[in-house]
Short mmCIF file of C-alpha atoms in Angstrom, two decimals:
data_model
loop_
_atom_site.label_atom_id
_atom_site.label_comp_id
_atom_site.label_asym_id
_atom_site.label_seq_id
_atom_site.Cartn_x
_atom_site.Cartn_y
_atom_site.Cartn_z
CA UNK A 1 8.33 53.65 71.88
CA UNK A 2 11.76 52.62 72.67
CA UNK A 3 14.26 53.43 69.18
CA UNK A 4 14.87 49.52 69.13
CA UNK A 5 11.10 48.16 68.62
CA UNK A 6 10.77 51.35 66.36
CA UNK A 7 13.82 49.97 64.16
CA UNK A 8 12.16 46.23 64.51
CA UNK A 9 8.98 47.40 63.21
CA UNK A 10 10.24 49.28 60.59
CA UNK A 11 12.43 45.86 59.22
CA UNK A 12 9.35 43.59 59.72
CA UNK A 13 6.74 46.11 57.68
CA UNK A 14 9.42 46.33 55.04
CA UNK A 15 10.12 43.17 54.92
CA UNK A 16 5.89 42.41 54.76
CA UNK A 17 5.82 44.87 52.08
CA UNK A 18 8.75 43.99 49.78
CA UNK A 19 6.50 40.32 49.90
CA UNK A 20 3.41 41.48 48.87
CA UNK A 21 4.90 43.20 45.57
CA UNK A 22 7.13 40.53 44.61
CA UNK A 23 4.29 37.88 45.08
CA UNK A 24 2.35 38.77 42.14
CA UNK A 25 5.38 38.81 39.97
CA UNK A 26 6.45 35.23 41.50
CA UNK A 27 2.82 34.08 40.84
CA UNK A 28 2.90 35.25 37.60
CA UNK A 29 6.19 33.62 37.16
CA UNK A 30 4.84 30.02 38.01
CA UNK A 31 1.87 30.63 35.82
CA UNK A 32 3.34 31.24 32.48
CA UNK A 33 2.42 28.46 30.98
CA UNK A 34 2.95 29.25 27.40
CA UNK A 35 6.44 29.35 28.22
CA UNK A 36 6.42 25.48 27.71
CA UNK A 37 5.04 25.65 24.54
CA UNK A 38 8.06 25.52 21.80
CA UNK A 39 8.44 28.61 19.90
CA UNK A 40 9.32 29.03 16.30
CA UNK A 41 12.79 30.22 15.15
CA UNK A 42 13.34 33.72 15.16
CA UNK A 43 14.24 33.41 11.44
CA UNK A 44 12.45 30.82 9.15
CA UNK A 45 12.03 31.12 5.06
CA UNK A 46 11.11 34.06 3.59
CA UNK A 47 10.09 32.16 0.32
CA UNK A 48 6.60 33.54 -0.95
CA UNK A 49 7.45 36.67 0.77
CA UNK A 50 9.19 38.73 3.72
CA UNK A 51 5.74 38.59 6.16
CA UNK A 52 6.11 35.00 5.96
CA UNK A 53 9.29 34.60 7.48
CA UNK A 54 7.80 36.67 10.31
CA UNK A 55 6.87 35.04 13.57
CA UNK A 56 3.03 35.13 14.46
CA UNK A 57 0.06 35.41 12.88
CA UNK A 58 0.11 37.58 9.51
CA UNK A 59 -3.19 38.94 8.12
CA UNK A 60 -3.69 42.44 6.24
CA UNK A 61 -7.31 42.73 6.45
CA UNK A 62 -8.94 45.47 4.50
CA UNK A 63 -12.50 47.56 4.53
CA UNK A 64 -15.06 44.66 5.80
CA UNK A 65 -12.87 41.95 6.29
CA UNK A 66 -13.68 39.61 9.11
CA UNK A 67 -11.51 39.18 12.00
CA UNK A 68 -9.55 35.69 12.02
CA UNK A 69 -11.23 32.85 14.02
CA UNK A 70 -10.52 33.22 17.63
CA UNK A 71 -8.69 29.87 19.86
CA UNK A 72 -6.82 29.29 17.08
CA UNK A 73 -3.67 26.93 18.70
CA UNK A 74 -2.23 25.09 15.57
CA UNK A 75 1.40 25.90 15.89
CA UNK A 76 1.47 26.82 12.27
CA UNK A 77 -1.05 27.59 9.73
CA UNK A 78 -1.94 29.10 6.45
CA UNK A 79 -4.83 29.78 4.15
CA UNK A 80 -4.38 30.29 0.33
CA UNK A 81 -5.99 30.52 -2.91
CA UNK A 82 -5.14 27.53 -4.80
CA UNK A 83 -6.15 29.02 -8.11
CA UNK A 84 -3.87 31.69 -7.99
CA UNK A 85 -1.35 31.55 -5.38
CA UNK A 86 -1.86 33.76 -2.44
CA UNK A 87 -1.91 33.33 0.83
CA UNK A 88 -4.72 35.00 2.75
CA UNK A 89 -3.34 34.77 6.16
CA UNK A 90 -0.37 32.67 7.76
CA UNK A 91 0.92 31.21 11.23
CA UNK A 92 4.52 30.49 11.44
CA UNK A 93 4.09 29.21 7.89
CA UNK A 94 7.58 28.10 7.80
CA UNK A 95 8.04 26.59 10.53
CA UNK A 96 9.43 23.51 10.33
CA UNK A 97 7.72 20.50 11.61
CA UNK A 98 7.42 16.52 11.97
CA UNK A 99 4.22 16.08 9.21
CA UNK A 100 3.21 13.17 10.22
CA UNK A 101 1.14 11.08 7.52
CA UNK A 102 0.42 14.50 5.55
CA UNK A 103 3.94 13.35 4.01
CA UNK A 104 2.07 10.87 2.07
CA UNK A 105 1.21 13.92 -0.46
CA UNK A 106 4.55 14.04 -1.59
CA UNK A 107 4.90 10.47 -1.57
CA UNK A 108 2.00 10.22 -3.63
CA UNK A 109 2.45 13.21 -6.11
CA UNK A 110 6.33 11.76 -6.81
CA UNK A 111 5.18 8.11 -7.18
CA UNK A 112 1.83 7.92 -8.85
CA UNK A 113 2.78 9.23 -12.20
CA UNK A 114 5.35 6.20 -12.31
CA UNK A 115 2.98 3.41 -11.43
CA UNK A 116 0.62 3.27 -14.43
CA UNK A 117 -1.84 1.66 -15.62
CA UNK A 118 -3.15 1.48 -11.74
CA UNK A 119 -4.95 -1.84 -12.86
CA UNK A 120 -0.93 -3.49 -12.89
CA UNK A 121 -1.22 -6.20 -9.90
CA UNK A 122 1.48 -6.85 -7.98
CA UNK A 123 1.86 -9.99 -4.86
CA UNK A 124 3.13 -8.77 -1.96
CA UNK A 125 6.21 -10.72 -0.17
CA UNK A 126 7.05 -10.68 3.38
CA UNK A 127 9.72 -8.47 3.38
CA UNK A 128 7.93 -5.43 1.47
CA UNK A 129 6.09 -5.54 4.59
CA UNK A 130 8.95 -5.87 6.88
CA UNK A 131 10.47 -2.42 7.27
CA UNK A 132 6.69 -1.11 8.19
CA UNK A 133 6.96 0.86 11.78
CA UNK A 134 5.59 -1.32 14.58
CA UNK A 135 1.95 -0.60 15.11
CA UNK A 136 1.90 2.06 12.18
CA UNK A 137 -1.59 2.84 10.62
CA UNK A 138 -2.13 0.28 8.02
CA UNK A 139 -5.05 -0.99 5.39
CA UNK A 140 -4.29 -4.55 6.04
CA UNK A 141 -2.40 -5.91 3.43
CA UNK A 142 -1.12 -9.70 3.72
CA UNK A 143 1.47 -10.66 2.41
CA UNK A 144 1.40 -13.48 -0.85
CA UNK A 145 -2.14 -11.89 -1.40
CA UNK A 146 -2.40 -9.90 -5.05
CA UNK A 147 -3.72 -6.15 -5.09
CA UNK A 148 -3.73 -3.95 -7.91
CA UNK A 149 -2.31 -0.17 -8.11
CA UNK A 150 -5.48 0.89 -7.50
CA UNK A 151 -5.81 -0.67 -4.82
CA UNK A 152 -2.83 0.09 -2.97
CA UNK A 153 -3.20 3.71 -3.32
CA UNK A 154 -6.98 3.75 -2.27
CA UNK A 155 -5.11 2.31 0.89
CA UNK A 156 -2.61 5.10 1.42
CA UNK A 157 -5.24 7.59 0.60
CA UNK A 158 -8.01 6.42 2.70
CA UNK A 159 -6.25 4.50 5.43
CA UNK A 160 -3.14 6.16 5.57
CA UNK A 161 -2.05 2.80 5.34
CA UNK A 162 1.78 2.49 5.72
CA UNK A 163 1.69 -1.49 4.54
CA UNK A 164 0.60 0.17 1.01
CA UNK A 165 2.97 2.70 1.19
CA UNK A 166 6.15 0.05 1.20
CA UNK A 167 4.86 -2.36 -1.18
CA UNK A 168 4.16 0.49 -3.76
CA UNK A 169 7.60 1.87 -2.97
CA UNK A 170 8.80 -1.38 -3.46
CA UNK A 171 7.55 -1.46 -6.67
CA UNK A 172 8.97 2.19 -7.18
CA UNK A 173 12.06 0.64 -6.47
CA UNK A 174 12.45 0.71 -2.97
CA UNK A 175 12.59 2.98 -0.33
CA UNK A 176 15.86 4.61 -0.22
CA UNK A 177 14.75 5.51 -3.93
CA UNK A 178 11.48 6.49 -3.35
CA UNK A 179 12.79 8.99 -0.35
CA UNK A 180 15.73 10.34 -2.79
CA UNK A 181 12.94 10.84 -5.28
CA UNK A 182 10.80 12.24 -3.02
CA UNK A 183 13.52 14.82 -1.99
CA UNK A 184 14.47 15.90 -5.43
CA UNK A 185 10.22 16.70 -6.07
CA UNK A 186 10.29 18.95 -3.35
CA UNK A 187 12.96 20.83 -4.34
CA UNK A 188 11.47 21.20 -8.24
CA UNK A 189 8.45 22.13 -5.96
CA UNK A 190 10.22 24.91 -3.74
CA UNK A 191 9.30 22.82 -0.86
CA UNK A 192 12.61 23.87 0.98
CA UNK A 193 11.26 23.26 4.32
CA UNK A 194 10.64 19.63 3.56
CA UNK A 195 13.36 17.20 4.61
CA UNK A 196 12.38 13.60 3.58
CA UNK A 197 13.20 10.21 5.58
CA UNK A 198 10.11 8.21 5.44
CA UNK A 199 7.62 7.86 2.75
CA UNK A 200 5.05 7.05 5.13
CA UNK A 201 5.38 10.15 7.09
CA UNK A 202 6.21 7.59 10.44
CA UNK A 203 8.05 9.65 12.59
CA UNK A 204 12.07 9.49 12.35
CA UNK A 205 14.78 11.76 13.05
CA UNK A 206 15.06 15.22 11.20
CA UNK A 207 12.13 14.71 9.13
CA UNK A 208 10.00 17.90 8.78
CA UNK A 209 7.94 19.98 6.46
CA UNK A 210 6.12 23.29 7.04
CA UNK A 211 2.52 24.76 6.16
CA UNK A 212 4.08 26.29 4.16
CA UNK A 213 5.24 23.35 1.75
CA UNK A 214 2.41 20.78 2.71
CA UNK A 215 0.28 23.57 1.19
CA UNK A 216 2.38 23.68 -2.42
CA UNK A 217 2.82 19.82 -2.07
CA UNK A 218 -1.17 19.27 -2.09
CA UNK A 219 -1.38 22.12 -4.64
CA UNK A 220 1.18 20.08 -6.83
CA UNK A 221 -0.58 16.67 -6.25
CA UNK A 222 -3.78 18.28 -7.00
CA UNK A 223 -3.18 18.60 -11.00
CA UNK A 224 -3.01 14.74 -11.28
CA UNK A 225 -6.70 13.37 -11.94
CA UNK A 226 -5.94 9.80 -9.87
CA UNK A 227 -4.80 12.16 -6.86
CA UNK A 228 -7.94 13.91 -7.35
CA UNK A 229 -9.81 10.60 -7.41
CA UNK A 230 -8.43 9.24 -4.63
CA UNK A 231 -8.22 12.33 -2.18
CA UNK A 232 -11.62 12.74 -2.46
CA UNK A 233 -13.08 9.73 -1.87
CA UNK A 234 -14.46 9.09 1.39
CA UNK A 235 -15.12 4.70 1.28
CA UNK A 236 -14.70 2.08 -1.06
CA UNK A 237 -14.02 -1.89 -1.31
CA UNK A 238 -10.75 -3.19 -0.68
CA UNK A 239 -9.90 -7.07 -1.51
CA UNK A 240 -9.49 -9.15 1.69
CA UNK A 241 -8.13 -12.52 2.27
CA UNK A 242 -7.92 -14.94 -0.24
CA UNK A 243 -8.95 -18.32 -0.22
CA UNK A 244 -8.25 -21.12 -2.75
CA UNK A 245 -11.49 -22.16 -4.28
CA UNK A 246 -13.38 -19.07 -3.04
CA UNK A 247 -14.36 -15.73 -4.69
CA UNK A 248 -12.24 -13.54 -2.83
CA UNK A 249 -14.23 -11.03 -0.19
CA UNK A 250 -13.68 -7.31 0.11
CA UNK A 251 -14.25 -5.29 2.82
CA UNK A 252 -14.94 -1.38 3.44
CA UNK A 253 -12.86 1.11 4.33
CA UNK A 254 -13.51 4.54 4.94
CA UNK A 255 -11.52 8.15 4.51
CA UNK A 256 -9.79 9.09 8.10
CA UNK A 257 -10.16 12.71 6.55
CA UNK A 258 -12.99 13.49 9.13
CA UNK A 259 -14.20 16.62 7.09
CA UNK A 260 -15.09 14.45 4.42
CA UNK A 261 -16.71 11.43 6.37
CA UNK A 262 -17.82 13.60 9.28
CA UNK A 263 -17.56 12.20 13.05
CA UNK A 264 -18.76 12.79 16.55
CA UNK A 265 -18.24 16.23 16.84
CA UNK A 266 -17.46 17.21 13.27
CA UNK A 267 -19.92 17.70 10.73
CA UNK A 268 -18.56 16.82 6.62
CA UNK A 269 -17.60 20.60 5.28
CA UNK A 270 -19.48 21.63 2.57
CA UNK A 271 -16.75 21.86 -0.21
CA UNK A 272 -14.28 19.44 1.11
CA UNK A 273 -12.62 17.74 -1.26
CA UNK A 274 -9.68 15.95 0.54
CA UNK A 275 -6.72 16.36 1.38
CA UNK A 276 -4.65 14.65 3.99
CA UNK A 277 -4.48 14.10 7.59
CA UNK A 278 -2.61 12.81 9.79
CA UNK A 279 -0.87 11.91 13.63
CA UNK A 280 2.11 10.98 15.34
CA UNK A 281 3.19 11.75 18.75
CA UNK A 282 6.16 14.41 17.78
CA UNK A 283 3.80 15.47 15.01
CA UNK A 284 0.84 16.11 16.73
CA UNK A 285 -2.09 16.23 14.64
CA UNK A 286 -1.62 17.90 10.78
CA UNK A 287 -3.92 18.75 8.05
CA UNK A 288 -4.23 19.80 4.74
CA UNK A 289 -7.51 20.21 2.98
CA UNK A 290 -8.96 21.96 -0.24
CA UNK A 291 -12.66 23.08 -0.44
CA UNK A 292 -14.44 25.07 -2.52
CA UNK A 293 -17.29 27.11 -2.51
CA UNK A 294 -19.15 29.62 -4.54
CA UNK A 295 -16.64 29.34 -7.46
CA UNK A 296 -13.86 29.71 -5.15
CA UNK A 297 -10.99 27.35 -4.23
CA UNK A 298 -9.14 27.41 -1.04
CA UNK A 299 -6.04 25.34 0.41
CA UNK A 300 -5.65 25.31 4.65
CA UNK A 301 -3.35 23.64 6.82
CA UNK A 302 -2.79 23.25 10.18
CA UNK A 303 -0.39 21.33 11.92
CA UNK A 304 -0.09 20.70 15.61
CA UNK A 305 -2.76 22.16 17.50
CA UNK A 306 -2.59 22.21 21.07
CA UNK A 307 -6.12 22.38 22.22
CA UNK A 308 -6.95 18.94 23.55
CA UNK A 309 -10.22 19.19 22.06
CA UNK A 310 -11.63 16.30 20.33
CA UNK A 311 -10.65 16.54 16.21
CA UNK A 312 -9.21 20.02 17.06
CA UNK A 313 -7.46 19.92 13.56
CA UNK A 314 -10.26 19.13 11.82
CA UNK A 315 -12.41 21.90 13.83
CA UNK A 316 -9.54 24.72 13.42
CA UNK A 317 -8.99 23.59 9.42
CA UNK A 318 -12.81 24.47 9.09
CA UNK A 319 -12.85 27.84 11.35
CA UNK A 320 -9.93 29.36 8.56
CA UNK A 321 -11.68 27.61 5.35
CA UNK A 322 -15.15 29.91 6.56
CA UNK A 323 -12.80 32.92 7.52
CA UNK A 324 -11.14 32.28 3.89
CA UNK A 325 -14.13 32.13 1.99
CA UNK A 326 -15.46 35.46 3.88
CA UNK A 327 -12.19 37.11 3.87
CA UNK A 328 -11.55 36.70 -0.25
CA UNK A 329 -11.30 40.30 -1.77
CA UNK A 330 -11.09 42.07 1.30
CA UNK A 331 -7.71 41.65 2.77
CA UNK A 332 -4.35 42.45 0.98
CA UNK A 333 -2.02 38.64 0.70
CA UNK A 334 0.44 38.36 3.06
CA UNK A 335 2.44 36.30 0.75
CA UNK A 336 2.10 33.66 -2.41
CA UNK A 337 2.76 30.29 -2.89
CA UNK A 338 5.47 30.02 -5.53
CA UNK A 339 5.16 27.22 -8.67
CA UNK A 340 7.89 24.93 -9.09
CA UNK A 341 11.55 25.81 -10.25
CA UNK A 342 10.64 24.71 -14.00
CA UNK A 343 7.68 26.63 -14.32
CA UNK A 344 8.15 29.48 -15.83
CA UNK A 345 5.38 32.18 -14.66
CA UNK A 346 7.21 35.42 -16.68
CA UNK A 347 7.71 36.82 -13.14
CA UNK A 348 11.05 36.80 -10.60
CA UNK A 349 9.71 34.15 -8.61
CA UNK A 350 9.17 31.42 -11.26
CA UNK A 351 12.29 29.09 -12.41
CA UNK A 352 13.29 28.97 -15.55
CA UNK A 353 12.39 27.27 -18.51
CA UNK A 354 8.15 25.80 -19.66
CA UNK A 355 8.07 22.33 -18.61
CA UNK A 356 5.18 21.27 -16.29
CA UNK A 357 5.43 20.09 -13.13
CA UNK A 358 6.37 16.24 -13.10
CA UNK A 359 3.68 14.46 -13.73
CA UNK A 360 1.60 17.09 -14.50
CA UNK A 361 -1.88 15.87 -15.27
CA UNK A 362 -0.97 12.47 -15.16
CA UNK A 363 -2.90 9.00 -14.45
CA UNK A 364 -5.32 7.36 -15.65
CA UNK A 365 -8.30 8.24 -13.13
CA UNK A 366 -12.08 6.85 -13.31
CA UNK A 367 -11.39 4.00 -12.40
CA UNK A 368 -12.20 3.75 -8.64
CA UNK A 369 -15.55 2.37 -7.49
CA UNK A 370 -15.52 4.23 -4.66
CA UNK A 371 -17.96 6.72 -3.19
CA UNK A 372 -17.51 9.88 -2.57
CA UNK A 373 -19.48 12.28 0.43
CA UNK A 374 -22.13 14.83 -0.14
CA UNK A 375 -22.50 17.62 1.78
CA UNK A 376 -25.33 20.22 2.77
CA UNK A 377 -26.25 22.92 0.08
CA UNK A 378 -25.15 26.49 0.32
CA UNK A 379 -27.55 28.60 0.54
CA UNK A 380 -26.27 31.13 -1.04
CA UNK A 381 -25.02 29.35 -4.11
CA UNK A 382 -28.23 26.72 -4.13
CA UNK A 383 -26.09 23.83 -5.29
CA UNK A 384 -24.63 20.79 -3.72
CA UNK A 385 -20.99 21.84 -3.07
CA UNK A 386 -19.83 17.95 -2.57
CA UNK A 387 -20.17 17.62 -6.22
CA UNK A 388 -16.35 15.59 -7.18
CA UNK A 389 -15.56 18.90 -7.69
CA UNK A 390 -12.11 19.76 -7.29
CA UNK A 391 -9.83 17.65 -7.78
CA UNK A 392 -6.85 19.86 -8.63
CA UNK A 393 -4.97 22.53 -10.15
CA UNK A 394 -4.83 21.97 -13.75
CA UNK A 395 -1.92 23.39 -15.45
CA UNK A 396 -2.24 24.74 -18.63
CA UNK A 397 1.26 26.25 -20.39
CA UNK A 398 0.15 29.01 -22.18
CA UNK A 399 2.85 31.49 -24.02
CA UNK A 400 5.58 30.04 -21.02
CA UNK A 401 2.93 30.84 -18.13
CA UNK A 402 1.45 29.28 -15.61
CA UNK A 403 -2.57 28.97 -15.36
CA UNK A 404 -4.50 27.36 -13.10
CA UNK A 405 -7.97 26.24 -14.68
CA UNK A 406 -11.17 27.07 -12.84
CA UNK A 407 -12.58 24.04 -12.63
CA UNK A 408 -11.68 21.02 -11.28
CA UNK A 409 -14.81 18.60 -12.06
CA UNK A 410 -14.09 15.22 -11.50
CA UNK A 411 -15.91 12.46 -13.38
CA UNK A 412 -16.70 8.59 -12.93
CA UNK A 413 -17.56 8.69 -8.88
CA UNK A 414 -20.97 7.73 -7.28
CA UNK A 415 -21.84 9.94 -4.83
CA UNK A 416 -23.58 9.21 -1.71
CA UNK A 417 -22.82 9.97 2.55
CA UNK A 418 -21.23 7.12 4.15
CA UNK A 419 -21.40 6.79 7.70
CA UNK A 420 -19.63 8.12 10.10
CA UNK A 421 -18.66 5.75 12.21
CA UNK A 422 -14.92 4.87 11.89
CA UNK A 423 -13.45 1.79 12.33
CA UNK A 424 -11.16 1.27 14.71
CA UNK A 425 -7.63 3.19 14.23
CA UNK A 426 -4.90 0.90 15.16
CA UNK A 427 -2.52 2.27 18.02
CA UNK A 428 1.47 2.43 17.78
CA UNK A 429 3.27 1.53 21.36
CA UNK A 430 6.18 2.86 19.89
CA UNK A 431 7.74 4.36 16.61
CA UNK A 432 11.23 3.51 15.87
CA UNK A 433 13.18 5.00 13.04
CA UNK A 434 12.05 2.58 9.85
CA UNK A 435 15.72 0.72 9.76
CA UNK A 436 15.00 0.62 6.03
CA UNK A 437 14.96 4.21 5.56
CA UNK A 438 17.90 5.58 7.11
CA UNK A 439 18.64 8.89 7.80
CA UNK A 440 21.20 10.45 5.46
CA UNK A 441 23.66 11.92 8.21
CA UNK A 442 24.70 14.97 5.03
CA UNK A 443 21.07 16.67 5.24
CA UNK A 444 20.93 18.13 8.72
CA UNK A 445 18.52 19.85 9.51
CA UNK A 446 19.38 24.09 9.91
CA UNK A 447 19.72 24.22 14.18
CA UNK A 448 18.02 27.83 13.34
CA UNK A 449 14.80 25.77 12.66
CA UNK A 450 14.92 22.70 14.81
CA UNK A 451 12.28 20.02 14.79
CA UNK A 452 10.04 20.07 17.38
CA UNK A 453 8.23 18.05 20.17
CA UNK A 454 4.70 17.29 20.42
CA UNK A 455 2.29 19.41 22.27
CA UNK A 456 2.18 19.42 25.58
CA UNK A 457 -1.44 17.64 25.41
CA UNK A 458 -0.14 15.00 22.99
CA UNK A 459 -0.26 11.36 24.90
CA UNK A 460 2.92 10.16 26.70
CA UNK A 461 3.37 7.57 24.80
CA UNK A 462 3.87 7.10 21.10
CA UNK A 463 1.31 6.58 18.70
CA UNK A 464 0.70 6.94 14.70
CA UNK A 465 -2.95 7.30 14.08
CA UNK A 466 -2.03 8.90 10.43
#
């Protein structure tokens, strides 16, 4: 063979060659898809310990501890005792995130304590209503119409109804206060991750909260009896339209919380006993929920999921409560959630000084009639677990330290399953920054924890389904 066509052959096989190694790698390349996916600062909050600050998924399981659920795809998670404080397992806890309507746990544990009696009425005018997002998730409140306290917050609770969120800020004193308010709670609660611009949780720019601090926020909100009430309850009668010369009607309106209510797809968990959901389009889906079961109290939340599963929250939320409940005693925490500044637990991480949390305990409660879901028996405790069990974490100052009580049992609610169909969710075409809650230009948000997008399986365009 001439030297020529020897050297040809020689550059062509190379060449061949050199493509069939570097083909895999380009493949591999073009298929890395969870290279789209946003991933969490390489520093976040070490507050509750150093493994939370850690990227990942943290877990310490011990002798006979199950493995955590598998498919888990909530961008951040955590599972904790809410009786005393630690956290089981975590998922880029701190993270920070847009919370979507799960916000409305702060906005309730700042405001309720300040609207009591809840049977005060209040009318509504036309501009309480006015600063609502376009197309935001609302209860249906009209304006000139009268509603009590009560009222209103069974529609922030059970609706996620932004209407009732403005009037009863509003009557708060508006929304700049309520949101300054709101801001100054979280920081008495540690909730450092937690940058307040709505009350409603509608998406606007550098709002976000973590797992992290929707977990202590629910834990907060769960020592008041009327957030109890209302958390759990899963339908009740809300006043419609008035009519001069006519009784006034009511109509029903049922918990979005689909592990209370249950839905296609999603069975009530045995235990549930709220919290809150909630859904925006840079949010994603987000969840917080307590259950408890076999004497045992647990807090999970999940935010953002990206499986594009149907209720994939809800279904994830219920996968960690059953790993939690198996898991207690047998794994080492991977952290703690810390009590607020003026708590004083006679350890490092408490704040100084005895004073409860605000509004500790507070609120009248009993007064809704409103139902409340059952759920199966466990069979290893042979007791209805949807008793109104839980309602919270009642503090008790005892010698400067803080307690948690044992049980939460809630009083005054009938009990019975509602259905679970679900009316119909109202859609937002877009979501605009509210322009009467402006964003305070001297909180930026750290650039080391940025907020972030919605999941890649999110819709294109916006909607709040909170």
């Amino acid at each position: 063979m001439p030297a020529l066509k020897k050297i040809a052959l020689t550059v062509t096989s190379a060449a061949l060659l050199s493509g069939f190694v570097l083909s895999p790698a380009s493949a591999a390349d073009k298929d890395k898809s969870d290279d789209k996916q946003p991933k969490p600062p390489s520093t976040m909050s070490t507050l509750g310990g150093e493994q939370l600050g850690k990227a990942g998924t943290q877990v310490n399981l011990g002798p006979g501890a199950p493995v955590l659920p598998k498919e888990l795809t909530g961008r951040s998670w955590i599972v904790a005792d809410a009786e005393n404080g630690d956290v089981l397992a975590a998922h880029n806890s701190h993270w920070r995130l847009p919370p979507a309507s799960t916000m409305k746990m702060l906005f309730a544990d700042t405001v309720l304590p300040a609207l009591q009696p809840t049977t005060l009425t209040h009318k509504v005018t036309e501009s309480e209503l006015a600063g609502v997002g376009e197309g935001s998730s609302l209860v249906g409140i009209k304006e000139d119409h009268t509603y009590t306290v009560h009222d209103l917050w069974l529609g922030v609770f059970l609706r996620s109804g932004n209407d009732a969120v403005h009037v009863l800020s509003e009557m708060y004193g508006g929304v700049p206060k309520t949101v300054a308010a709101m801001q100054k709670h979280a920081e008495e609660l540690q909730a450092l991750d937690t940058r307040v611009v709505s009350p409603d949780g509608y998406d606007a720019p550098r709002q976000v909260s973590s797992a992290y601090d929707l977990t202590l926020i629910a834990r907060s909100g769960l020592q008041k009896k009327d957030f109890r009430e209302y958390a759990a309850t899963a339908s009740a009668d809300f006043p419609g339209e008035e009519k001069k010369g006519k009784k006034r009607d009511s109509f029903e309106i049922q918990n979005t919380n689909r592990l209370i209510t249950g839905d296609i797809g999603v069975d009530p968990y045995q235990g549930i006993a709220g919290v809150k959901n909630g859904y925006t389009t840079h949010a994603g889906n987000t969840f917080t929920g307590v259950a408890e079961r076999n004497g045992k109290v647990l807090l999970v939340t999940v935010m953002n999921p990206s499986a594009e599963e149907s209720h994939a929250v809800y279904k994830e939320a219920a996968h960690l409560l059953d790993w939690g409940f198996a898991a207690s005693g047998k794994v080492t925490p991977v952290g703690e959630l810390v009590p607020p500044k003026s708590v004083d637990t006679g350890t490092a991480t408490g704040g100084k000084g005895a004073a409860p949390a605000a509004g500790a305990d507070q609120g009248s409660g009993g007064q809704a009639e409103a139902t409340h879901a059952s759920a199966a028996s466990d069979g290893s405790s042979g007791v209805g677990i949807a008793l109104a069990i839980i309602g919270g974490l009642l503090v008790f100052l005892a010698g400067g330290v803080f307690l948690v009580n044992r049980r939460w049992p809630l009083t005054g609610l009938a009990r019975r399953t509602p259905p679970t169909a679900d009316p119909a969710e109202p859609v937002d075409p877009a979501e605009p920054v509210d322009p009467a809650e402006p964003v305070d230009p001297a909180e930026p948000v750290d650039p080391a924890e940025p907020v972030e997008p919605a999941a890649s399986a999110a819709p294109s365009a916006p909607t709040d389904k909170s």
